[in-house]
């Protein structure tokens, strides 16, 4: 969404949002305009597997409160089998959004909502030529709702897990034609009004909260300490008049693991966030050799660090080096769960795109990907240093809760 989007306050720039269709991959029978925003269906539309579906060129950024886009029906065609919604990266583009498990859809020919079903459920009004419908993925409430001609319809889906989703449109009868607005133009729906309501609700919730100053200080301090933001923590303690904490490295220290490993975790995080994976690995060799192999935790760290090093080579357009690295390092990684294998295949596939920053895998080149790797390594250092896995998980959840409550509203892309 480019027009008006709320973003979570982060230490780095928000991930870019979709601003056009991904014209490199789509279902059959679609004619895509040069603007990459207009679609026309010229297929037969006689079978369930010849739907012309297409996704946005980027995943919906998850570091924001909600994401919204709209579709205007220029021509409903013969049957008006037009659908709007969201789908994950594994979605089959020969199917309508909502028919598959990782997708949600609102269909124009019957007004029904769909999720992992071809039958759907009763939901809202039908839509046809001249109508504008919108789809909203609300991360704060984990909900999906739709709009028609500027009017918000009831919530369509609840308990929608935060995951990588793409705005999706499906066409399935001759001569259907639509125009999509990803936010470059004003929306028909009053999104600004919705955000204003959200601000008021959040402000009212904050006003109702009673938090002692000492508790607030400890919450912030625990967050900074857990994630290894040493410099910020030192400045925070100094401003609060608190004494600084010792910052020894991993080994040979019996202090609290979070405090004892802070300097290491701070240095490793800084190296990863700047794309310096070799220095980051050297720090681990020096101070946390337990992460170099021999355990499931070490294998997980090796997977993420190696994948990120490969990504950095692609980012720098060092294609030959990336190929050699894939053959010598990535090919030697231990096979694991399906999730690990899928992650590895996705990362390696970056090399297939001439312009990876414009590909469906562009999210791997974002700063948020580096942060994900830094968080994995940070938690692993704590675990091998003696922080119980359960305690580390609780700290991570507390940190995430703190993150999600720090919403910043912005009208900038």
Coordinates of N, CA and C in Angstrom, one line a residue, residues 113-230:
X113 N -17.7 -15.8 0.6 CA -16.3 -15.8 1.0 C -15.8 -17.2 1.0
X114 N -14.5 -17.3 0.7 CA -13.8 -18.6 0.5 C -12.5 -18.7 1.2
X115 N -12.3 -19.8 1.9 CA -11.0 -20.1 2.5 C -10.9 -21.6 2.5
X116 N -10.0 -22.2 1.7 CA -9.7 -23.6 1.6 C -11.0 -24.4 1.3
X117 N -11.8 -23.8 0.3 CA -13.1 -24.4 0.0 C -13.5 -23.9 -1.4
X118 N -14.1 -24.7 -2.2 CA -14.7 -24.3 -3.5 C -16.2 -24.0 -3.3
X119 N -16.7 -24.3 -2.2 CA -18.2 -24.0 -1.9 C -18.3 -22.6 -1.3
X120 N -17.4 -22.3 -0.4 CA -17.5 -21.0 0.3 C -18.7 -20.9 1.3
X121 N -18.8 -19.7 1.8 CA -19.9 -19.4 2.8 C -20.6 -18.1 2.4
X122 N -21.8 -17.9 2.8 CA -22.5 -16.7 2.6 C -21.7 -15.5 3.3
X123 N -21.7 -14.4 2.6 CA -20.9 -13.3 3.2 C -21.5 -11.9 2.9
X124 N -21.5 -11.5 1.7 CA -21.9 -10.1 1.4 C -22.6 -10.0 0.0
X125 N -22.7 -8.8 -0.5 CA -23.4 -8.7 -1.8 C -22.5 -9.1 -3.0
X126 N -23.2 -9.4 -4.1 CA -22.4 -9.6 -5.3 C -21.9 -8.3 -5.8
X127 N -20.9 -8.4 -6.7 CA -20.4 -7.2 -7.3 C -20.1 -7.4 -8.8
X128 N -20.3 -6.3 -9.6 CA -20.2 -6.5 -11.0 C -19.7 -5.2 -11.6
X129 N -20.0 -5.0 -12.9 CA -19.4 -3.8 -13.7 C -19.7 -2.5 -12.9
X130 N -18.7 -1.7 -12.7 CA -18.8 -0.4 -12.1 C -18.6 -0.4 -10.6
X131 N -18.6 -1.6 -10.0 CA -18.3 -1.7 -8.5 C -16.9 -1.7 -8.2
X132 N -16.6 -1.1 -7.0 CA -15.2 -1.2 -6.5 C -15.2 -1.9 -5.2
X133 N -14.4 -3.0 -5.1 CA -14.3 -3.8 -3.9 C -12.9 -3.7 -3.4
X134 N -12.7 -3.8 -2.1 CA -11.4 -3.8 -1.4 C -11.2 -5.0 -0.5
X135 N -9.9 -5.3 -0.2 CA -9.6 -6.3 0.7 C -8.6 -5.8 1.7
X136 N -8.8 -6.1 3.0 CA -7.9 -5.6 4.1 C -7.5 -6.8 4.9
X137 N -6.2 -6.8 5.1 CA -5.5 -7.8 6.0 C -5.1 -7.0 7.2
X138 N -5.8 -7.2 8.4 CA -5.5 -6.5 9.6 C -4.6 -7.3 10.5
X139 N -3.4 -7.0 10.6 CA -2.4 -7.7 11.4 C -2.7 -7.6 12.9
X140 N -3.1 -6.4 13.3 CA -3.4 -6.1 14.7 C -4.4 -7.0 15.2
X141 N -5.5 -7.2 14.4 CA -6.6 -8.1 14.9 C -6.6 -9.5 14.3
X142 N -5.6 -9.7 13.4 CA -5.5 -11.0 12.7 C -6.8 -11.4 12.0
X143 N -7.3 -10.4 11.3 CA -8.6 -10.5 10.6 C -8.4 -10.1 9.1
X144 N -9.4 -10.6 8.3 CA -9.5 -10.1 6.9 C -11.0 -9.7 6.8
X145 N -11.1 -8.5 6.2 CA -12.5 -8.0 5.8 C -12.4 -7.4 4.5
X146 N -13.6 -7.2 3.9 CA -13.7 -6.7 2.5 C -14.6 -5.4 2.5
X147 N -14.5 -4.7 1.4 CA -15.4 -3.5 1.3 C -16.0 -3.5 -0.1
X148 N -17.2 -2.8 -0.2 CA -17.8 -2.7 -1.5 C -18.3 -1.2 -1.7
X149 N -17.8 -0.5 -2.7 CA -18.1 0.8 -3.0 C -18.0 1.8 -1.8
X150 N -16.9 1.6 -1.1 CA -16.6 2.4 0.1 C -17.2 2.0 1.4
X151 N -18.0 1.0 1.4 CA -18.6 0.5 2.6 C -17.9 -0.7 3.2
X152 N -17.6 -0.7 4.4 CA -16.9 -1.8 5.0 C -18.0 -2.9 5.3
X153 N -17.6 -4.1 4.8 CA -18.5 -5.3 5.1 C -18.0 -5.9 6.4
X154 N -18.8 -6.9 6.9 CA -18.4 -7.5 8.2 C -17.1 -8.3 8.1
X155 N -16.5 -8.6 9.2 CA -15.3 -9.4 9.2 C -15.5 -10.7 8.5
X156 N -14.7 -11.0 7.6 CA -14.8 -12.3 6.8 C -14.1 -13.5 7.5
X157 N -12.9 -13.2 7.9 CA -12.1 -14.3 8.5 C -11.3 -13.8 9.8
X158 N -11.3 -14.6 10.8 CA -10.6 -14.3 12.0 C -9.5 -15.3 12.3
X159 N -8.6 -15.0 13.2 CA -7.5 -15.8 13.5 C -6.6 -16.1 12.3
X160 N -6.4 -15.1 11.5 CA -5.6 -15.2 10.3 C -4.1 -15.1 10.8
X161 N -3.4 -16.2 10.6 CA -2.0 -16.2 11.1 C -1.1 -15.2 10.4
X162 N -0.3 -14.4 11.1 CA 0.6 -13.6 10.4 C 1.6 -14.4 9.6
X163 N 1.6 -14.2 8.3 CA 2.5 -14.9 7.4 C 2.7 -14.1 6.1
X164 N 3.6 -14.6 5.3 CA 3.8 -13.9 4.0 C 2.7 -14.1 3.1
X165 N 1.9 -13.0 2.8 CA 0.8 -13.0 2.0 C 0.9 -12.0 0.8
X166 N 0.2 -12.3 -0.3 CA 0.3 -11.4 -1.4 C -1.2 -11.0 -1.8
X167 N -1.4 -9.7 -2.2 CA -2.7 -9.3 -2.7 C -2.9 -10.1 -4.0
X168 N -4.1 -10.6 -4.1 CA -4.4 -11.6 -5.2 C -5.7 -11.3 -5.9
X169 N -5.8 -11.4 -7.2 CA -7.0 -11.2 -8.0 C -7.1 -12.4 -8.9
X170 N -8.4 -12.9 -9.1 CA -8.7 -14.0 -10.0 C -9.8 -13.7 -10.9
X171 N -9.6 -14.0 -12.2 CA -10.7 -13.8 -13.2 C -10.9 -15.2 -13.9
X172 N -12.3 -15.4 -14.3 CA -12.6 -16.8 -14.7 C -13.7 -16.8 -15.7
X173 N -14.0 -15.8 -16.4 CA -15.0 -15.8 -17.5 C -14.6 -14.8 -18.6
X174 N -14.9 -15.1 -19.8 CA -14.5 -14.3 -20.9 C -14.8 -12.8 -20.8
X175 N -13.9 -12.0 -21.2 CA -14.0 -10.5 -21.3 C -14.1 -9.8 -20.0
X176 N -13.9 -10.5 -18.9 CA -13.8 -9.8 -17.6 C -12.6 -8.8 -17.6
X177 N -12.8 -7.7 -17.0 CA -11.7 -6.7 -17.1 C -11.8 -5.9 -15.7
X178 N -10.6 -5.7 -15.1 CA -10.6 -5.0 -13.8 C -9.4 -4.1 -13.8
X179 N -9.4 -3.1 -12.9 CA -8.3 -2.2 -12.6 C -8.1 -2.2 -11.1
X180 N -6.8 -2.4 -10.8 CA -6.5 -2.5 -9.3 C -5.7 -1.3 -8.9
X181 N -6.0 -0.9 -7.6 CA -5.4 0.3 -7.0 C -4.6 -0.2 -5.8
X182 N -3.3 -0.2 -5.8 CA -2.5 -0.6 -4.7 C -2.2 0.6 -3.8
X183 N -2.7 1.7 -4.0 CA -2.5 2.9 -3.1 C -2.0 4.1 -3.8
X184 N -1.7 4.0 -5.1 CA -1.1 5.2 -5.8 C -2.2 6.3 -6.0
X185 N -3.4 5.8 -6.0 CA -4.6 6.8 -6.1 C -5.4 6.7 -4.8
X186 N -6.2 7.7 -4.5 CA -7.1 7.6 -3.3 C -8.0 6.4 -3.4
X187 N -8.2 5.8 -2.3 CA -9.1 4.6 -2.2 C -10.6 5.1 -2.1
X188 N -11.5 4.3 -2.6 CA -12.9 4.5 -2.5 C -13.3 4.4 -1.0
X189 N -12.7 3.4 -0.3 CA -13.0 3.2 1.1 C -12.2 4.3 1.9
X190 N -12.8 4.8 3.0 CA -12.1 5.8 3.9 C -11.1 5.1 4.8
X191 N -10.0 4.8 4.2 CA -8.9 4.2 5.0 C -8.4 5.1 6.1
X192 N -8.3 6.4 5.8 CA -7.8 7.3 6.8 C -8.7 7.4 8.0
X193 N -10.0 7.3 7.7 CA -11.0 7.3 8.8 C -10.8 6.1 9.7
X194 N -10.6 4.9 9.1 CA -10.3 3.7 9.8 C -9.1 3.8 10.7
X195 N -8.0 4.4 10.1 CA -6.8 4.5 10.9 C -7.0 5.5 12.1
X196 N -7.8 6.5 11.8 CA -8.1 7.5 12.9 C -8.8 6.8 14.1
X197 N -9.7 5.9 13.7 CA -10.4 5.2 14.8 C -9.5 4.3 15.5
X198 N -8.6 3.7 14.8 CA -7.6 2.8 15.4 C -6.7 3.6 16.4
X199 N -6.3 4.8 15.9 CA -5.5 5.6 16.8 C -6.2 6.0 18.1
X200 N -7.5 6.3 18.0 CA -8.3 6.6 19.2 C -8.4 5.5 20.1
X201 N -8.7 4.3 19.5 CA -8.8 3.1 20.3 C -7.5 2.7 21.0
X202 N -6.4 2.9 20.3 CA -5.1 2.6 20.9 C -4.8 3.6 22.1
X203 N -5.1 4.9 21.8 CA -4.8 5.9 22.8 C -5.7 5.7 24.0
X204 N -6.9 5.3 23.8 CA -7.8 5.0 25.0 C -7.3 3.8 25.8
X205 N -6.8 2.8 25.1 CA -6.3 1.6 25.8 C -5.1 2.0 26.6
X206 N -4.2 2.8 26.0 CA -3.0 3.3 26.7 C -3.4 4.1 28.0
X207 N -4.4 4.9 27.8 CA -4.9 5.7 29.0 C -5.4 4.9 30.1
X208 N -6.0 3.7 29.8 CA -6.5 2.9 30.8 C -5.5 2.0 31.5
X209 N -4.3 2.0 30.9 CA -3.2 1.2 31.5 C -2.5 1.9 32.6
X210 N -2.3 1.2 33.7 CA -1.5 1.8 34.8 C -0.2 0.9 35.0
X211 N 0.9 1.6 34.6 CA 2.2 0.9 34.7 C 3.1 1.7 35.5
X212 N 3.7 1.1 36.6 CA 4.6 1.8 37.4 C 5.9 2.1 36.6
X213 N 6.5 3.2 37.0 CA 7.7 3.7 36.2 C 8.8 2.6 36.3
X214 N 8.9 1.9 37.4 CA 10.0 0.9 37.5 C 9.7 -0.3 36.6
X215 N 8.4 -0.6 36.5 CA 8.0 -1.7 35.6 C 8.2 -1.4 34.1
X216 N 7.9 -0.1 33.8 CA 8.1 0.3 32.4 C 9.6 0.3 32.1
X217 N 10.4 0.7 33.0 CA 11.9 0.7 32.8 C 12.4 -0.7 32.6
X218 N 11.9 -1.6 33.4 CA 12.3 -3.0 33.3 C 11.9 -3.7 32.0
X219 N 10.7 -3.3 31.5 CA 10.2 -3.9 30.3 C 11.1 -3.5 29.1
X220 N 11.4 -2.2 29.0 CA 12.2 -1.7 28.0 C 13.6 -2.3 28.1
X221 N 14.1 -2.3 29.3 CA 15.5 -2.8 29.5 C 15.6 -4.3 29.1
X222 N 14.6 -5.0 29.5 CA 14.6 -6.5 29.2 C 14.6 -6.7 27.7
X223 N 13.8 -5.9 27.0 CA 13.8 -6.0 25.5 C 15.1 -5.7 24.9
X224 N 15.8 -4.6 25.3 CA 17.1 -4.2 24.7 C 18.1 -5.3 25.1
X225 N 18.1 -5.8 26.3 CA 19.0 -6.8 26.7 C 18.9 -8.1 26.0
X226 N 17.6 -8.5 25.8 CA 17.4 -9.8 25.1 C 17.9 -9.7 23.7
X227 N 17.6 -8.6 23.0 CA 17.9 -8.5 21.6 C 19.4 -8.1 21.3
X228 N 20.1 -7.8 22.4 CA 21.5 -7.4 22.2 C 21.8 -6.0 21.7
X229 N 20.9 -5.1 22.0 CA 21.1 -3.7 21.7 C 21.9 -3.0 22.8
X230 N 23.2 -3.4 22.8 CA 24.0 -2.9 23.9 C 24.2 -1.4 24.0

